CSV table of C-alpha atoms and ligand atoms in Angstrom, one decimal:
chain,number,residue,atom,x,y,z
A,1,UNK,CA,27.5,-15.2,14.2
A,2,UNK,CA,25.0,-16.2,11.5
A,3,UNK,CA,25.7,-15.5,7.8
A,4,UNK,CA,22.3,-16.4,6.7
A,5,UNK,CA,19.0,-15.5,7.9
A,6,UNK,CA,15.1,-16.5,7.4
A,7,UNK,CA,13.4,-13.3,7.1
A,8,UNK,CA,10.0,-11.8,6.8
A,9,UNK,CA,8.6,-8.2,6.0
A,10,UNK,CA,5.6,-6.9,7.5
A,11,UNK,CA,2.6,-4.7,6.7
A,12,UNK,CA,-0.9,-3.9,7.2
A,13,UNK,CA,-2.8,-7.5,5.1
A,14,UNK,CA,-4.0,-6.3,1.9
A,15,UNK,CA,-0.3,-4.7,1.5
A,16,UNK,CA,1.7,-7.5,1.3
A,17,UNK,CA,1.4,-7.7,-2.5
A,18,UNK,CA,3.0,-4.4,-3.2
A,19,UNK,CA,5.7,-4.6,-1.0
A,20,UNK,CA,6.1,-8.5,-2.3
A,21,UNK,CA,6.7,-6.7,-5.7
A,22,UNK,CA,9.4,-4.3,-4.1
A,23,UNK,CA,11.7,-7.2,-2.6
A,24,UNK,CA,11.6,-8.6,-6.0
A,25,UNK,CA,12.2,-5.5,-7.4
A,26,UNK,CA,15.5,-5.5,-5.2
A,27,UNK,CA,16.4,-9.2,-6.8
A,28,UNK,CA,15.4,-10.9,-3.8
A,29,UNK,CA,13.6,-13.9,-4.3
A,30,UNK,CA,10.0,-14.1,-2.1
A,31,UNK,CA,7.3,-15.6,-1.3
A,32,UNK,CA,3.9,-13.5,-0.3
A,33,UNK,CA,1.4,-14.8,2.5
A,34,UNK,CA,-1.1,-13.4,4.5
A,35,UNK,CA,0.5,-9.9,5.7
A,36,UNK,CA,3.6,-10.6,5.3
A,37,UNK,CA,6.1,-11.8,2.9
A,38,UNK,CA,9.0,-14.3,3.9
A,39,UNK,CA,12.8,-14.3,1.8
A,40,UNK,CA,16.0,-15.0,3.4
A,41,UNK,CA,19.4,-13.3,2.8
A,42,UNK,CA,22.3,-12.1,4.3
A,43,UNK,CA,23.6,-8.8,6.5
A,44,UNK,CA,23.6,-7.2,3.3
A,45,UNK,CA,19.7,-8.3,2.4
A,46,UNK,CA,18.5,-7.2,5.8
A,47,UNK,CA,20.1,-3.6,5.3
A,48,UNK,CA,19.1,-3.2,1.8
A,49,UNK,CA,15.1,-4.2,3.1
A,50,UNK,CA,15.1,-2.1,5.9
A,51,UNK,CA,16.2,0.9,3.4
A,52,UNK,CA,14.5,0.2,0.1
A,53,UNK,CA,11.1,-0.8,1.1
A,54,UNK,CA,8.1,1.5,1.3
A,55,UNK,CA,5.0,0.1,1.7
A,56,UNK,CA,6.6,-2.8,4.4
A,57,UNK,CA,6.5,-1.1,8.3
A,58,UNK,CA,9.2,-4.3,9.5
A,59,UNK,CA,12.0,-6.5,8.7
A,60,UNK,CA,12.1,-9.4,11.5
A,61,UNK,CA,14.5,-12.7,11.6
A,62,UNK,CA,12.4,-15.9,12.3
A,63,UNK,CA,14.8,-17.2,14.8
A,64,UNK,CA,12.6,-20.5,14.8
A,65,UNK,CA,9.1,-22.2,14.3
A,66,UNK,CA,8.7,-25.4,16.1
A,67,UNK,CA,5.3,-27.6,18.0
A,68,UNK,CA,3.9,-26.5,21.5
A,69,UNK,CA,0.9,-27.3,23.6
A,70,UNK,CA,2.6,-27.2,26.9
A,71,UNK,CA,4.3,-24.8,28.9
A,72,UNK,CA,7.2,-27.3,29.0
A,73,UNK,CA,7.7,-27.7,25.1
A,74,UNK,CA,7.7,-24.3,24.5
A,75,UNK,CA,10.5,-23.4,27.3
A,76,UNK,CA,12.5,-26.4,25.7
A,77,UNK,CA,11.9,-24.9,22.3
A,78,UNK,CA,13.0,-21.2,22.7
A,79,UNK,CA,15.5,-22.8,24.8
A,80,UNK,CA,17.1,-25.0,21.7
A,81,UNK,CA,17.4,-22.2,19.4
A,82,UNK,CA,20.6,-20.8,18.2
A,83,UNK,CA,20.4,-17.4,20.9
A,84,UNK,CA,24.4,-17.5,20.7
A,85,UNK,CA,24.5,-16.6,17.2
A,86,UNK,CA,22.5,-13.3,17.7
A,87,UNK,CA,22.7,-12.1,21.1
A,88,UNK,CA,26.2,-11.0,22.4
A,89,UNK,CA,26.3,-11.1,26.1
A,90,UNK,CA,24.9,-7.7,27.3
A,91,UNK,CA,22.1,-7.5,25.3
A,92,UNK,CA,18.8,-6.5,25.9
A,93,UNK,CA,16.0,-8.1,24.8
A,94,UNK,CA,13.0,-7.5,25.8
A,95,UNK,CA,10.3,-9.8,24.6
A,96,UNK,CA,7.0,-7.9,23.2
A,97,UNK,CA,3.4,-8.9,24.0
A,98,UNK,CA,3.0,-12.3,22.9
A,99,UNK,CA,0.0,-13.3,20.5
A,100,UNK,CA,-1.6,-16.6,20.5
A,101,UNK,CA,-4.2,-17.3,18.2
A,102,UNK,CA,-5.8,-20.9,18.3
A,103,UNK,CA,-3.5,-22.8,20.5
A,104,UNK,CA,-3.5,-24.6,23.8
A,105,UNK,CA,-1.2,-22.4,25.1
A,106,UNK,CA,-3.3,-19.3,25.2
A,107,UNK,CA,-2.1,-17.8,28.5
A,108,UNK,CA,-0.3,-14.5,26.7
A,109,UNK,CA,1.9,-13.1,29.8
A,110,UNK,CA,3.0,-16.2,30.3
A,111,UNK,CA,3.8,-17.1,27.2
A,112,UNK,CA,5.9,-14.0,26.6
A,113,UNK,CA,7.8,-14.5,30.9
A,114,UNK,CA,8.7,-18.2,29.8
A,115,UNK,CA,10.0,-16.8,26.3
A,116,UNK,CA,12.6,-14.6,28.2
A,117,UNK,CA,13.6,-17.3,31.0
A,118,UNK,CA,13.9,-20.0,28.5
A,119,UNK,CA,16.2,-17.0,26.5
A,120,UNK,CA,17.7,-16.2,29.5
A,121,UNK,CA,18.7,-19.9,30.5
A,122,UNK,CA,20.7,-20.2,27.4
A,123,UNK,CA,22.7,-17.4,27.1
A,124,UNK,CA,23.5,-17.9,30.9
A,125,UNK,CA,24.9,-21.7,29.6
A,126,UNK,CA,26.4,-20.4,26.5
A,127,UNK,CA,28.6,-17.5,28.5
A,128,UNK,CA,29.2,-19.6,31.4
A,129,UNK,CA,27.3,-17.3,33.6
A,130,UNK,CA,25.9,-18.3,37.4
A,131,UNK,CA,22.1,-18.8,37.1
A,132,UNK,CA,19.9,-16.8,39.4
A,133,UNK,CA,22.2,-13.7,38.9
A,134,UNK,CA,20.3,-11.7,36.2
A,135,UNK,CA,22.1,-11.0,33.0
A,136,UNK,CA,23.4,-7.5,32.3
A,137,UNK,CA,20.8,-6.0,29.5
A,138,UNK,CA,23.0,-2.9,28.9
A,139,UNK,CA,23.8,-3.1,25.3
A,140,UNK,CA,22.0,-3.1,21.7
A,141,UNK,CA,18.5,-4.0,21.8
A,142,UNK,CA,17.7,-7.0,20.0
A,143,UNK,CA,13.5,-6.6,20.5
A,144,UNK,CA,12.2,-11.0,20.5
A,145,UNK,CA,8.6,-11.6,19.6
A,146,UNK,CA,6.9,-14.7,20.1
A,147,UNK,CA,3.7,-15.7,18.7
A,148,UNK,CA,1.4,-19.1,18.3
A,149,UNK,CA,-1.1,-20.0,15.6
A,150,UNK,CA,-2.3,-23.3,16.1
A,151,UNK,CA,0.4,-25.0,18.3
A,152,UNK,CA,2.6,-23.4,16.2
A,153,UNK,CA,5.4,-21.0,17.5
A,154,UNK,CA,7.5,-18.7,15.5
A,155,UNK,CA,10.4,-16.9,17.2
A,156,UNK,CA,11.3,-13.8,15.7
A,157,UNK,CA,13.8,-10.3,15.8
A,158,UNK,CA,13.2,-7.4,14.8
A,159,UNK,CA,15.8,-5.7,12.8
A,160,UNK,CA,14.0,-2.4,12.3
A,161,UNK,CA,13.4,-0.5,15.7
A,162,UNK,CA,11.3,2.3,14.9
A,163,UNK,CA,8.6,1.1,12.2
A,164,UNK,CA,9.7,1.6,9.0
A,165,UNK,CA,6.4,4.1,7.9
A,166,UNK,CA,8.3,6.6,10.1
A,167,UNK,CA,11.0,8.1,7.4
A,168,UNK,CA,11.7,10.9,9.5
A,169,UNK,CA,10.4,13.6,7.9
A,170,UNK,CA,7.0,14.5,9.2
A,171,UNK,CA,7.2,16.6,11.6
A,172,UNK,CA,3.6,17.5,12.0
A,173,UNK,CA,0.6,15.4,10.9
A,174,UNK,CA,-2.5,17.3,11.5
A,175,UNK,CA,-5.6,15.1,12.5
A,176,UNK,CA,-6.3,12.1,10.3
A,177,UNK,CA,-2.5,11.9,8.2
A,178,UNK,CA,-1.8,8.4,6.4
A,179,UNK,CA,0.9,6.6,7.6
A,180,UNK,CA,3.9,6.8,4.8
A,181,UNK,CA,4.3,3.3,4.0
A,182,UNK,CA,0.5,3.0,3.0
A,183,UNK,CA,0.8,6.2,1.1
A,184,UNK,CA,3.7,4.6,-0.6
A,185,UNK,CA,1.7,1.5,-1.0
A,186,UNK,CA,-1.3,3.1,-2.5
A,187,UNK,CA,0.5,4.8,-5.1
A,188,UNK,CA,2.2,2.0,-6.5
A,189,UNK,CA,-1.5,0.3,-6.6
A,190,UNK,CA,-2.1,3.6,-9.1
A,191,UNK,CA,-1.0,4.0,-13.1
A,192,UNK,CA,1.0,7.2,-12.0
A,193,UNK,CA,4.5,6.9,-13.5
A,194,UNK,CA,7.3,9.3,-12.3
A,195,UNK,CA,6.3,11.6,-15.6
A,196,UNK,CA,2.2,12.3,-15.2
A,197,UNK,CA,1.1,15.1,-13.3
A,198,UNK,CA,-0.4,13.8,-9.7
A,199,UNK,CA,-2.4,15.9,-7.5
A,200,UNK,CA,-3.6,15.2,-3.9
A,201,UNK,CA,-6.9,17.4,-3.8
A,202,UNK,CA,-6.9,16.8,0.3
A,203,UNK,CA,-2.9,16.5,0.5
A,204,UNK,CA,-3.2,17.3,4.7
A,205,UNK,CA,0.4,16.8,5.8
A,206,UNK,CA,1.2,15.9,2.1
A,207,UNK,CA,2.2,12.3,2.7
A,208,UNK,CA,1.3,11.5,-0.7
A,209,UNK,CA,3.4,14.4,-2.7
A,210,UNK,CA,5.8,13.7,-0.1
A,211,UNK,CA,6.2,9.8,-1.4
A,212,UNK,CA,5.5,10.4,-4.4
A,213,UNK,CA,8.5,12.5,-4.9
A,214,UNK,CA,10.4,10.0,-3.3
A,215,UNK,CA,9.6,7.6,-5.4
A,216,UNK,CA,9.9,9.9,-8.8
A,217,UNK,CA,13.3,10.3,-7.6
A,218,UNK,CA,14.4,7.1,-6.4
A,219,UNK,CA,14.8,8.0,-3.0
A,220,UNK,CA,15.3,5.5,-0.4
A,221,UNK,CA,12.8,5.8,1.8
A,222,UNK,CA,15.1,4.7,5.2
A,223,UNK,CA,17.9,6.9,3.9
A,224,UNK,CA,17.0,9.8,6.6
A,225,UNK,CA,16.7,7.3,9.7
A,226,UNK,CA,18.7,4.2,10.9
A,227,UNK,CA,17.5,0.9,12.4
A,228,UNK,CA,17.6,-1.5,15.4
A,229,UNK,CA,20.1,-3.8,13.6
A,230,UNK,CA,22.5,-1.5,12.8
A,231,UNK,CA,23.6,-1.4,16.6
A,232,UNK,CA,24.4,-4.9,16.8
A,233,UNK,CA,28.0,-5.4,16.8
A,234,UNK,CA,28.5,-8.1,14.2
A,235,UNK,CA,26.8,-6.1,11.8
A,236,UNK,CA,29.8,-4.7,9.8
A,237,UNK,CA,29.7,-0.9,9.9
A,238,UNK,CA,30.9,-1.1,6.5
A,239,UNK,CA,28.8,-3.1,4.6
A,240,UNK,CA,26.2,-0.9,6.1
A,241,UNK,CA,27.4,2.3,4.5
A,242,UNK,CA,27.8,0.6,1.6
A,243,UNK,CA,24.6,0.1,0.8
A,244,UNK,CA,23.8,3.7,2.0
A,245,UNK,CA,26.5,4.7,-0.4
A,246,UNK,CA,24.6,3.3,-3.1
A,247,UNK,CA,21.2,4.3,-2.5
A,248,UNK,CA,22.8,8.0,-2.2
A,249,UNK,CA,24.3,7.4,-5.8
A,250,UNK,CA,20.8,6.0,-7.4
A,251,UNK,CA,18.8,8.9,-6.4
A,252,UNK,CA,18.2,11.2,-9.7
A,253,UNK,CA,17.5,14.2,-8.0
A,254,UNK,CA,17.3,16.3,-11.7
A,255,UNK,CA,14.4,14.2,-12.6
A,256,UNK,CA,11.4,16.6,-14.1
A,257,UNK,CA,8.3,16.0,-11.6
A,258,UNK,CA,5.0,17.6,-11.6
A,259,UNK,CA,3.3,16.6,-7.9
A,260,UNK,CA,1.0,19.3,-6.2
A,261,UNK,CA,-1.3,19.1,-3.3
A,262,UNK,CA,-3.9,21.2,-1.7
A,263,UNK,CA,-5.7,21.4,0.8
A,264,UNK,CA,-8.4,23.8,2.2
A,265,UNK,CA,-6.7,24.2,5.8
A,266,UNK,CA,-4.3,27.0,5.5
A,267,UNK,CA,-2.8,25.6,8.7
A,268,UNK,CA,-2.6,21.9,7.0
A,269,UNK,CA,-0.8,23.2,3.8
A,270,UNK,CA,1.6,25.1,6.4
A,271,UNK,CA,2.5,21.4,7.3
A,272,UNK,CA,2.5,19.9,4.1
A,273,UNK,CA,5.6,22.1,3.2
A,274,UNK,CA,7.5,22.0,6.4
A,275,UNK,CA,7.4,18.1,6.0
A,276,UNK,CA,8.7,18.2,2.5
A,277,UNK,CA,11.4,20.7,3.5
A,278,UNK,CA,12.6,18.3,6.1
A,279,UNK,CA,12.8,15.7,3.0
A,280,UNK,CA,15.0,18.0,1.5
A,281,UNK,CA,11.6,18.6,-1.2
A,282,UNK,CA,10.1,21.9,-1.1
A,283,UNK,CA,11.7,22.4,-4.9
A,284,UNK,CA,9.9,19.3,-6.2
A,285,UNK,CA,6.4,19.8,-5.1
A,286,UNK,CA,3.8,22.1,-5.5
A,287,UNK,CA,1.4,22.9,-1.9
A,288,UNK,CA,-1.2,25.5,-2.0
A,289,UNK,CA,-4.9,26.6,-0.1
A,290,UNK,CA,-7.1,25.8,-2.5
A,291,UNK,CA,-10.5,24.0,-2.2
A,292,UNK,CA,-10.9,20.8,-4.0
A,293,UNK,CA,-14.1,22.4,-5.8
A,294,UNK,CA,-11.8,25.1,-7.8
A,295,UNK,CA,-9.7,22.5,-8.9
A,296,UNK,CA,-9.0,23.1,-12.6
A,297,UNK,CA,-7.0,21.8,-15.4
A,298,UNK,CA,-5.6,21.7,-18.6
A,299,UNK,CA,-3.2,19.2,-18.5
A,300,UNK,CA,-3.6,15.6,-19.3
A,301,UNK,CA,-3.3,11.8,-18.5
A,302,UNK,CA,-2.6,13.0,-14.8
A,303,UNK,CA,-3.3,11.1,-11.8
A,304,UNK,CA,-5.5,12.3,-8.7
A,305,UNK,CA,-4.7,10.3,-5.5
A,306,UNK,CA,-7.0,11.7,-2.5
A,307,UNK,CA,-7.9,10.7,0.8
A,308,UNK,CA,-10.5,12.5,2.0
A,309,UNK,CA,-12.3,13.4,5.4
A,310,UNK,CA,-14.4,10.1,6.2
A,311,UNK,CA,-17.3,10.4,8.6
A,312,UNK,CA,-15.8,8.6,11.2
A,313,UNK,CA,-12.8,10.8,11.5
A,314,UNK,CA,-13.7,14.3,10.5
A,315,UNK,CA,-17.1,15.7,9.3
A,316,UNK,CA,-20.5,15.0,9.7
A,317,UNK,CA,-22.3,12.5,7.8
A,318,UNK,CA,-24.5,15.8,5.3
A,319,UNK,CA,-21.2,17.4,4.8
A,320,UNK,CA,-19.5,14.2,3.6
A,321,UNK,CA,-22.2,13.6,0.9
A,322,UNK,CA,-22.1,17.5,0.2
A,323,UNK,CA,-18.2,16.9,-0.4
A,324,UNK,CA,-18.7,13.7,-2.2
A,325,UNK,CA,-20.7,15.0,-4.6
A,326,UNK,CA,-19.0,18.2,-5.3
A,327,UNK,CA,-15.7,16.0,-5.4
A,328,UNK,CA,-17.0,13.8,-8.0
A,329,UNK,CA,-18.5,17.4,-9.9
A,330,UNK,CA,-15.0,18.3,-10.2
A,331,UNK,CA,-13.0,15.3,-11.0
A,332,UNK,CA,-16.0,14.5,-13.9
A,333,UNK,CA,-14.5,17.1,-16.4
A,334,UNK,CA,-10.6,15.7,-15.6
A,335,UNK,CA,-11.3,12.8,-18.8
A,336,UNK,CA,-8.1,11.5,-19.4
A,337,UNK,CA,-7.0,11.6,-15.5
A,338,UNK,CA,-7.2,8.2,-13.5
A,339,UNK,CA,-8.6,8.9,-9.7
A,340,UNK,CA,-7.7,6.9,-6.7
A,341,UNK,CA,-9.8,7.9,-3.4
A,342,UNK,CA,-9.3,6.2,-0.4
A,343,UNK,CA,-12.2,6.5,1.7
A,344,UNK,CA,-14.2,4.0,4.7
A,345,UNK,CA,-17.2,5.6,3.4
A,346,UNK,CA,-19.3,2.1,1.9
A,347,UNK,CA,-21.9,4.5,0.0
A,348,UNK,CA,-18.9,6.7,-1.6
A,349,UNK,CA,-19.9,5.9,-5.1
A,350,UNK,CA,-23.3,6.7,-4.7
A,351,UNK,CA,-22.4,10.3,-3.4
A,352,UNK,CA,-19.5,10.5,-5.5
A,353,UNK,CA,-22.0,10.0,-8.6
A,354,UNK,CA,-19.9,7.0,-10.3
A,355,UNK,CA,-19.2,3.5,-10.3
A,356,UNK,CA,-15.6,2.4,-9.6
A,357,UNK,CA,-13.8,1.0,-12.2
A,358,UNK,CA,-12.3,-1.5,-9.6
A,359,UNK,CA,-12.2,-1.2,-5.8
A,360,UNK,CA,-9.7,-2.5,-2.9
A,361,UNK,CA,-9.8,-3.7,0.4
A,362,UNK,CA,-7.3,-2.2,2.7
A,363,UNK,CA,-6.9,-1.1,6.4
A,364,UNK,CA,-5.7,2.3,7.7
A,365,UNK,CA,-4.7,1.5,10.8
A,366,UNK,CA,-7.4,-0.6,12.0
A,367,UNK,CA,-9.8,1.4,10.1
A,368,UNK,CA,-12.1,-0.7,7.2
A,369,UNK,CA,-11.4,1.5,4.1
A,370,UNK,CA,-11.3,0.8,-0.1
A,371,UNK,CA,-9.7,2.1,-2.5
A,372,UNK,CA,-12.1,3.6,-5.3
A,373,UNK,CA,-10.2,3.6,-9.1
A,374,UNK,CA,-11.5,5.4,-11.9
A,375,UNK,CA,-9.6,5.1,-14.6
A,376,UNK,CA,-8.9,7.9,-17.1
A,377,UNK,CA,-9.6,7.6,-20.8
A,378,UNK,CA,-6.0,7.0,-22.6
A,379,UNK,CA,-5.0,9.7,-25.0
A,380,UNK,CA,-2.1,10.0,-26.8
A,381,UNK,CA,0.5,12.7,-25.2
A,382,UNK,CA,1.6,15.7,-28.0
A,383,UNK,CA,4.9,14.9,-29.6
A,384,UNK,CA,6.3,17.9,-27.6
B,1,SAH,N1,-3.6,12.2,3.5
B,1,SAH,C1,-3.5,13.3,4.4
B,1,SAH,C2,-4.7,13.4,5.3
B,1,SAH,C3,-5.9,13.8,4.6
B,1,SAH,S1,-7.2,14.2,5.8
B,1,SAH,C4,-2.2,13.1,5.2
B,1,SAH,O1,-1.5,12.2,5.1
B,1,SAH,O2,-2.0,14.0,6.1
B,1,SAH,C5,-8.3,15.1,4.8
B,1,SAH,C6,-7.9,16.5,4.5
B,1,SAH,O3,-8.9,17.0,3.6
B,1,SAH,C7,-7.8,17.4,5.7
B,1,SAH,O4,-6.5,17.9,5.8
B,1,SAH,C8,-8.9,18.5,5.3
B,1,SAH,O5,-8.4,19.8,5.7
B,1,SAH,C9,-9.0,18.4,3.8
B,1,SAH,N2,-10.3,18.9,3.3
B,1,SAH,C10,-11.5,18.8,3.8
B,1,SAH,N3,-12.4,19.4,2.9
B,1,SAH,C11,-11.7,19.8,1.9
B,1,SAH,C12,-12.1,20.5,0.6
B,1,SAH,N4,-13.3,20.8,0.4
B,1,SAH,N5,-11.1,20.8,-0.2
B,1,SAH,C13,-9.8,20.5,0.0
B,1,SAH,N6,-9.4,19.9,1.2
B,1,SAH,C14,-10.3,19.5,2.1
């Protein structure tokens, strides 16, 4: 079996930057394209991404990239590539809905049937098996996808199984949550460090306290699920644990956090802490009722992070500006706090009542949105 691999991390494009930053962060060498960042590595590498990375949602082995305008070239292809070294006999690997962007070959079904015959053929000649009788697909899932951008096909695994934004905690989401990887991804686009205050005014199923004390903590953010690879059989159990050893041992659970969402849903703040208690948080962050009008403060240098009902999703287009308004009413007096608001709204600084010191690009889902930053005014903290 293969020692080392070609492998890229995935995201939602305008993403790829932060969670670029995090492979580095994990000593891995990178590079950072257009939604997706490529490295390579080792067993080791692909169990210490699948863990460790928040704002990616996969992990995938690029099994190949080769030519094809025909039909016949890319059977031949898929057919030449090293299947042996990944797929033990008894596999099962089904071949998701192929993509083709630009390309003779444009034909998607049939793209994605001769994928698995050409897959199919091999392994057959490889374990000396009769063709026409179907392989046994019994065992681990090894999930193929196949894709072509301009004649150009790229073969790929997925290591991950259940997208990495699903930590395993939320039980609930209410109606319009963030997924957890963007949430994760946002905050590290903030200034919040582990020791400001940060407050989601609009917190629904808390994703963002809920990260944010992950992060304050150190927590891996896979440590509560597994993954697709970890089924395959040359993966060594072993090594596996090993990395969860260590992530277990780098958490620093007695860090001092100060985190606290509201929301003005009873119900939604009813959520908000049953997803924290399943990450093992409910000491480490703050939920209450509150509106975000009566929200008041004397502390300092904090950070507001907020997502907050968008026209499309959940109120009408008066009660958004009413909301916007009052939001930007509130936050006015908060000086020295920085405020992130994600939002699809294109006239939110004009109800809000302020310019953005910068604003971001991004998609939620498949949703347009940006990210509105207004920085705080720096002061110097107290010498406690
Ligand atoms: N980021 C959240 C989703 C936020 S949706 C998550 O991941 O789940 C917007 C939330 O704003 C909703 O839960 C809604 O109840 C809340 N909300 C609407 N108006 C509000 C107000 N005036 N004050 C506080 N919260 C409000």
């Amino acid at each position: 079996m293969k020692e080392k691999f070609n492998l890229i991390a995935t995201a939602a494009a305008g993403l790829e930057a932060v969670f670029g930053r995090e492979i580095r962060n994990l000593g891995i060498d990178c590079q950072v394209e257009n939604g997706k960042v490529r490295f390579t590595g080792d067993v080791k590498t692909i169990a210490e991404t699948n863990l460790w990375l928040r704002a990616a949602d996969r992990i995938k082995i690029v099994v190949g990239i080769f030519p094809a305008k025909t039909f016949e070239e890319l059977f031949q292809g898929v057919f030449a590539l090293d299947w042996e070294n990944y797929l033990p006999l008894g596999a099962a690997f089904p071949i998701s809905k192929a993509k083709c962007v630009k390309s003779k070959l444009h034909n998607e079904p049939s793209v994605q049937a001769i994928t698995k015959k050409a897959v199919v053929k091999k392994l057959q000649k490889h374990f000396h098996r009769p063709e026409g009788v179907p392989l046994m697909e019994n065992g681990p899932e090894f999930k193929i996808e196949v894709s072509i951008l301009k004649d150009v096909v790229t073969v790929l695994i997925d290591t991950t199984g259940t997208s990495l934004f699903k930590r395993g905690y939320r039980t609930e989401k209410g109606g319009a949550p963030i997924k957890e990887n963007m949430a994760a991804a946002l905050l590290q686009l903030t200034n919040w460090f582990p020791d400001k205050p940060l407050i989601d005014p609009t917190c629904g199923s808390g994703t963002f306290c809920i990260e944010a004390a992950m992060i304050g903590m150190n927590i891996a953010p896979g440590f509560n699920r597994s993954f697709a690879f970890e089924a395959w059989p040359w993966v060594d159990k072993d090594l596996v644990q090993s990395v969860r050893d260590e992530a277990e041992s780098k958490a620093n659970y007695d860090i001092e956090l100060d985190i606290m969402g509201c929301d003005i849903d009873a119900r939604m703040v009813e959520i908000a802490k049953k997803n924290a208690e399943e990450a093992g948080l409910s000491d480490v962050i703050t939920f209450k009722q509150m509106r975000l009008q009566d929200l008041h403060t004397d502390k300092i240098n904090g950070v507001i992070v907020s997502n907050p009902p968008y026209g499309e999703r959940l109120l009408d287009d008066n009660a958004i500006t009413v909301l916007y308004r009052e939001m930007g009413e509130t936050f006015a007096p908060l000086k020295t706090w920085s405020k992130f608001i994600l939002t699809s709204d294109e006239a939110f600084e004009t109800k809000y009542g302020s310019v953005a010191d910068k604003k971001r690009k991004l998609y939620n889902g498949t949703l347009k949105v940006d990210l509105y930053q207004y920085y705080g005014e720096r002061v110097r903290r107290q010498q406690a």
